[in-house]
Coordinates of C-alpha atoms in Angstrom, one line a residue:
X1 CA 0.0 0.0 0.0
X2 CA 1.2 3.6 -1.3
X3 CA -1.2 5.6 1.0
X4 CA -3.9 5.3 3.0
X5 CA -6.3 8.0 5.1
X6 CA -9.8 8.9 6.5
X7 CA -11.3 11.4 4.3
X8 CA -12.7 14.6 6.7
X9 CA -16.5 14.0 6.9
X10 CA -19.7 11.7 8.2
X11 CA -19.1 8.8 6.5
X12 CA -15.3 7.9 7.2
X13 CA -14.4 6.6 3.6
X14 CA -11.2 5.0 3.3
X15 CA -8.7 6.4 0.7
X16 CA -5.8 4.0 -0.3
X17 CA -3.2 4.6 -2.8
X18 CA -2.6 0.9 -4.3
X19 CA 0.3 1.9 -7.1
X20 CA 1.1 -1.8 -7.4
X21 CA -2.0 -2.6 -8.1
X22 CA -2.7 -0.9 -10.9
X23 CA 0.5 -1.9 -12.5
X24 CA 0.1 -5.7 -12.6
X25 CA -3.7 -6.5 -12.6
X26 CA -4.7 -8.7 -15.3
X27 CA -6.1 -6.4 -17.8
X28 CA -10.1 -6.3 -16.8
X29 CA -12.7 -8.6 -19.7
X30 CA -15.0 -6.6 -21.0
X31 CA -19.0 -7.3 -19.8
X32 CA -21.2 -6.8 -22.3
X33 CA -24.6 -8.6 -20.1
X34 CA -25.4 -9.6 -17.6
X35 CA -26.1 -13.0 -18.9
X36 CA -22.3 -13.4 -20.8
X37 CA -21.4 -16.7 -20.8
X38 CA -18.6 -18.1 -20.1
X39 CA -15.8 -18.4 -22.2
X40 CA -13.3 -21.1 -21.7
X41 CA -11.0 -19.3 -25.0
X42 CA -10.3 -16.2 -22.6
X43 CA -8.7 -16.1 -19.8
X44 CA -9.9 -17.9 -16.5
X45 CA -9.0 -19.7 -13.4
X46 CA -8.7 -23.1 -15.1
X47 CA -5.8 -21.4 -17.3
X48 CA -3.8 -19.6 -14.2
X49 CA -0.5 -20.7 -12.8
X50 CA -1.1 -24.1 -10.6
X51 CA 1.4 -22.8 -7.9
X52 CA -1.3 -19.8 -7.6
X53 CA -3.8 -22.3 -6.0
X54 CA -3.4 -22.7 -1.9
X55 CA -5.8 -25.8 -1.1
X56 CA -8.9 -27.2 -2.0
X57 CA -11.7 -27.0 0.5
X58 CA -13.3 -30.0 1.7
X59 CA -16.6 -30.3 3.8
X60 CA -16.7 -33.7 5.4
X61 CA -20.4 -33.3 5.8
X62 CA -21.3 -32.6 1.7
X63 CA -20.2 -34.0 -1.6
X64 CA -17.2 -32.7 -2.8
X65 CA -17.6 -29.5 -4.7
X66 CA -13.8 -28.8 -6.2
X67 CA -14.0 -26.0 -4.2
X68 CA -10.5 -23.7 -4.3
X69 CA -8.7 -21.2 -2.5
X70 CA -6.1 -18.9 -4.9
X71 CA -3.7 -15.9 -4.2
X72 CA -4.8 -12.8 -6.1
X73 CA -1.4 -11.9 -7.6
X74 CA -2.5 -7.9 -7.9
X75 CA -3.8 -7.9 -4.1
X76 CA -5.8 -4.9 -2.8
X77 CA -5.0 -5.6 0.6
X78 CA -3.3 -8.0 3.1
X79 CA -3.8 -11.6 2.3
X80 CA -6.1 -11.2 -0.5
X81 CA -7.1 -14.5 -2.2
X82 CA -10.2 -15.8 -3.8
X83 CA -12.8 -18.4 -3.6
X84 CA -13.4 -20.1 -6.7
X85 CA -16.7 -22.2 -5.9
X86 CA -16.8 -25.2 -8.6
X87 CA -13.6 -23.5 -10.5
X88 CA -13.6 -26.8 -12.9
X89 CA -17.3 -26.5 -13.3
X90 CA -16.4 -23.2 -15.5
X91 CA -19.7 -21.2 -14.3
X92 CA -19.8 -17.6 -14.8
X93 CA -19.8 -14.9 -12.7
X94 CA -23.1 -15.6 -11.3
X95 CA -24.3 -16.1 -7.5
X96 CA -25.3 -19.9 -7.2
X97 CA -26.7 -21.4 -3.9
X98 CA -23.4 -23.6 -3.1
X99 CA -21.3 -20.7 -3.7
X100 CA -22.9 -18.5 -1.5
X101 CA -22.8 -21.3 1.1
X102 CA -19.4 -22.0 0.4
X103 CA -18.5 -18.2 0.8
X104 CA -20.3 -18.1 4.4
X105 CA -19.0 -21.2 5.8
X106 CA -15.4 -19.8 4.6
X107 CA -16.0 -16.9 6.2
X108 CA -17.2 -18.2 9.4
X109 CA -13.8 -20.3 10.1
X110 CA -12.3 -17.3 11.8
X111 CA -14.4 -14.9 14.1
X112 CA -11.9 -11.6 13.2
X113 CA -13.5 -8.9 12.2
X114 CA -10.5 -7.5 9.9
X115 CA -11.7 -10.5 7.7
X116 CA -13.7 -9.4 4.5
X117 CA -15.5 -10.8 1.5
X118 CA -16.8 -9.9 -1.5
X119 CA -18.1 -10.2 -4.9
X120 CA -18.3 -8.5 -8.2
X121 CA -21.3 -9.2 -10.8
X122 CA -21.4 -9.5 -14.2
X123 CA -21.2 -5.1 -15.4
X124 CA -20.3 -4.4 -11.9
X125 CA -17.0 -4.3 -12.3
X126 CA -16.2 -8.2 -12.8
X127 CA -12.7 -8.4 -14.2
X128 CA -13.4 -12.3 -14.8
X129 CA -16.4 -13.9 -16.5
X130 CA -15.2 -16.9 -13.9
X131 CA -17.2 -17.7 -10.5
X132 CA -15.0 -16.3 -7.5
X133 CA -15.4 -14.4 -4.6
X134 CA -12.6 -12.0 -3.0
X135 CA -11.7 -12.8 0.5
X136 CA -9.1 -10.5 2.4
X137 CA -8.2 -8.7 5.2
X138 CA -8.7 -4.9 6.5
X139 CA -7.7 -3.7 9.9
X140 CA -9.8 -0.2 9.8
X141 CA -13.3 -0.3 11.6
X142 CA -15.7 0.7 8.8
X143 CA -18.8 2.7 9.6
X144 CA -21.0 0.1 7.6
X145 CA -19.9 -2.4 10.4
X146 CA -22.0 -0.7 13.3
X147 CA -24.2 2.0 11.3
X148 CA -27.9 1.9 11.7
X149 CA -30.2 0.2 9.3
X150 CA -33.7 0.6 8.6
X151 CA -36.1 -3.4 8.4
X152 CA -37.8 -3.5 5.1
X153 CA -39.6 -6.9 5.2
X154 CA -39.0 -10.6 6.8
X155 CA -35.1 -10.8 7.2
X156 CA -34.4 -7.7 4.9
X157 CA -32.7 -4.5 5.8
X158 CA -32.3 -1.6 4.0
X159 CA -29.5 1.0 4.4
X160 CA -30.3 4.9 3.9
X161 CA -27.7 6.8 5.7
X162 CA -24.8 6.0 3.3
X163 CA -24.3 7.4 0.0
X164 CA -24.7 3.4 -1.7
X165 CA -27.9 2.8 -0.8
X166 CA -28.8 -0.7 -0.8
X167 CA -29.9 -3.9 1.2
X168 CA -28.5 -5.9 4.3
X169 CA -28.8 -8.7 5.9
X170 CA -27.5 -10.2 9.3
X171 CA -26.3 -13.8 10.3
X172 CA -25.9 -14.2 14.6
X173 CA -25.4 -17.3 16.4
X174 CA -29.2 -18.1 16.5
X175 CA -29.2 -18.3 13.0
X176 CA -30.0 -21.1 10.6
X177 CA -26.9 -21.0 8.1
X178 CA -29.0 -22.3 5.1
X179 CA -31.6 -20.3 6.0
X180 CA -29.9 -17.4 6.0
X181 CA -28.0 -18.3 2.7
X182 CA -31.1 -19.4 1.3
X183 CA -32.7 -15.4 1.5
X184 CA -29.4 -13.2 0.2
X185 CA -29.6 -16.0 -2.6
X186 CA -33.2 -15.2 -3.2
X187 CA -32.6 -11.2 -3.4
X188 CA -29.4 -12.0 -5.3
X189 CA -31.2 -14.0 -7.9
X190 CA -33.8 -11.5 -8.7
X191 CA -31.5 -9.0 -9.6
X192 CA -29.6 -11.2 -11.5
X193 CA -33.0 -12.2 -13.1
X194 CA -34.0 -8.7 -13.8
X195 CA -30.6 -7.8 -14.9
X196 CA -29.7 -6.0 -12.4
X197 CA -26.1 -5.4 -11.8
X198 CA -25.0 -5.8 -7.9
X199 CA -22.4 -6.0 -5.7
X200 CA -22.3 -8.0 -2.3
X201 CA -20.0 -7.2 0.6
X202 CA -19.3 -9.6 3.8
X203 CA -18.5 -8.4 7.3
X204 CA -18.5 -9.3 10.5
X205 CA -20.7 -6.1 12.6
X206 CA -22.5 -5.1 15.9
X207 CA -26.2 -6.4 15.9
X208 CA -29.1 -4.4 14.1
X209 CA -30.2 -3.5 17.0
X210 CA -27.2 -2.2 18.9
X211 CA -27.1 1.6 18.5
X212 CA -24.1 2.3 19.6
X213 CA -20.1 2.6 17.1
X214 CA -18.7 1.2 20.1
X215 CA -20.9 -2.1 19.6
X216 CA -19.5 -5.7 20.0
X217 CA -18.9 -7.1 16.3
X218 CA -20.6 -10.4 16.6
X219 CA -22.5 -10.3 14.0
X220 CA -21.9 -11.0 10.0
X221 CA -23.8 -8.4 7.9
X222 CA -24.2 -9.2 3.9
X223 CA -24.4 -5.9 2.0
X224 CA -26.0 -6.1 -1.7
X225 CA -26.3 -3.2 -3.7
X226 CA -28.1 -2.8 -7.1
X227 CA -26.2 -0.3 -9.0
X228 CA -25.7 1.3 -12.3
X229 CA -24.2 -0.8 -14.9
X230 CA -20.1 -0.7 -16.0
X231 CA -19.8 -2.9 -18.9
X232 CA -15.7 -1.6 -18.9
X233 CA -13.2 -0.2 -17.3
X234 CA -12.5 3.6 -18.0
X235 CA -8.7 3.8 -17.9
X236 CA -9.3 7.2 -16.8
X237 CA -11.2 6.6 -13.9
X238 CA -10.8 8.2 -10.6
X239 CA -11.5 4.3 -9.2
X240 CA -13.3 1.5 -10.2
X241 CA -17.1 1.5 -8.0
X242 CA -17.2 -1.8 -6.7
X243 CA -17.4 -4.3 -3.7
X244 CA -14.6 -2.2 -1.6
X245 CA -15.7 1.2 -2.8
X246 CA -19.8 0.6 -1.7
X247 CA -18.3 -0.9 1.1
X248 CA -16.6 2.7 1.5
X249 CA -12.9 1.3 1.3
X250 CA -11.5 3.3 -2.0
X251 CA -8.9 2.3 -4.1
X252 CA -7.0 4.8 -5.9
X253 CA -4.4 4.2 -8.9
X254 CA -3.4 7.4 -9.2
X255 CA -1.4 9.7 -6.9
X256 CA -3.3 13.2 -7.6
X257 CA -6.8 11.4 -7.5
X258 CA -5.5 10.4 -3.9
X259 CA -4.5 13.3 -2.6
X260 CA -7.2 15.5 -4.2
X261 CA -10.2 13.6 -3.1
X262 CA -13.0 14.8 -0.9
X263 CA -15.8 12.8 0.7
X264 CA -18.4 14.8 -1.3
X265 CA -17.2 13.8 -4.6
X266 CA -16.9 10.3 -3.3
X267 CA -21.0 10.5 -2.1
X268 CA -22.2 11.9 -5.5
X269 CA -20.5 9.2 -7.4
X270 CA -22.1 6.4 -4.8
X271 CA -25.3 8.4 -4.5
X272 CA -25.6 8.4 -8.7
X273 CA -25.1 4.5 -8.7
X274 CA -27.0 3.6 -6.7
X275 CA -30.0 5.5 -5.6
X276 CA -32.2 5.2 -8.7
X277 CA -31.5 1.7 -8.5
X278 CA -32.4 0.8 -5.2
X279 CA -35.5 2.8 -5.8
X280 CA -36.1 1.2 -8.4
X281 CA -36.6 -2.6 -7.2
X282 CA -37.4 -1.8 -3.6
X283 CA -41.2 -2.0 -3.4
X284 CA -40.7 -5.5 -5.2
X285 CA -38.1 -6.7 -2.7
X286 CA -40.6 -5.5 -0.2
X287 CA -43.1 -7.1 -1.2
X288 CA -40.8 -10.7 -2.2
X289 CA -39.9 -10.7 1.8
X290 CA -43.3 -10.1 3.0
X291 CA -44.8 -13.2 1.2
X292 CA -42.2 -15.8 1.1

């Protein structure tokens, strides 16, 4: 990491300065829909270096899944690998029910909350047309870890008082994994049925209803947002809007961008993605929720 600082302001966004990054990244794949299929003649995990690949996870209790765990060789932050749910299966980047579950139960081996997860959809800033998650870690206490929330219906949240406007959902103790899985899944696929481009963030956070920053973080909180579609990546972009930046962690390639930025720029940009699209499927996720 080049740089990193809290922007002045309400919301606490995260600035980093990743120089590296933006150097060696495998050049992003342009999306064109959100129902691109995959394309075994282009790159993808299949064709990456074998000595990329850490393990294969195994669940004693289900059928093997070829489940995999690879470094990301342009990390964003500390320990940043991904999850490649059925990599030999070749699926593309689309949510399915055993990679959601696989992404949870990953998640839930260790109880820090530096820990973070993530995905990319298909024109929502995807670099690979591949199933993966990104799994990392961040030491910096994020507002969207303890900030209020507002219930929409059944197990659905909505979040207001953040420029990316969007859903939420929380997993405690008491909670039935699959059940939980079973209703981000259910929001996930009707975006992805209604072509919705969306980005999910994982987190460990205080309880809905603890009101207080200083709040234990027992909690795992699943952000989606609908957003605005990118079908590419603008060279000449100040960042690229996805998992980390609606998550409020921002990842800058350039120097001046970093040093320049304020939090109101950051807000409009979020606010613009995301608001008319949250308002736009809300009522139905409403109502989805309140008759299961």
């Amino acid at each position: 990491m080049d740089g990193s600082k809290v922007l002045p302001g309400k919301y606490k966004y995260l600035a980093q300065l990743n120089l590296n990054r933006a150097l060696h990244r495998r050049k992003p794949i342009d999306m064109q829909s959100m129902q691109q299929k995959f394309d075994k003649h282009i790159f993808n995990f299949t064709k990456m270096d074998k000595r990329e690949i850490l393990f294969e996870i195994l669940n004693k209790n289900r059928q093997h899944k070829g489940n995999y765990l690879a470094i990301n060789v342009s990390p964003l932050e500390l320990g940043h690998c991904l999850l490649l749910p059925a990599m030999y299966s070749c699926l593309p980047q689309v949510v399915t029910a055993d990679g959601l579950l696989a992404a949870i139960e990953l998640f839930l081996l260790t109880k820090s909350p530096a820990v973070r997860m993530g995905f990319n959809g298909l024109c929502a800033h995807a670099s690979i047309n591949h199933l993966h998650f990104h799994f990392f870690h961040l030491q910096q206490q994020m507002l969207l870890e303890t900030v209020e929330v507002e219930h929409l219906a059944g197990p659905c949240y909505v979040l207001l008082s953040f420029p990316s406007q969007g859903f939420v959902f929380q997993l405690s103790k008491h909670t039935d994994i699959q059940e939980f899985v079973g209703n981000v899944f259910k929001l996930v696929s009707f975006l992805q049925d209604n072509e919705k481009p969306h980005n999910i963030f994982i987190t460990r956070g205080s309880s809905f209803q603890e009101k207080s920053p200083n709040s234990v973080r027992d909690h795992v909180r699943v952000y989606i947002w609908a957003r605005k579609p990118a079908c590419e990546a603008k060279e000449d972009a100040m960042f690229y809007p996805a998992l980390c930046e609606m998550f409020g962690q921002l990842l800058f390639r350039k120097r001046d961008d970093y040093e320049t930025v304020t939090e109101e720029v950051i807000a409009n940009i979020m606010t613009d993605l995301t608001k008319e699209p949250f308002q736009s499927v809300v009522d139905q996720v409403r109502r989805m929720f309140q008759n299961p």
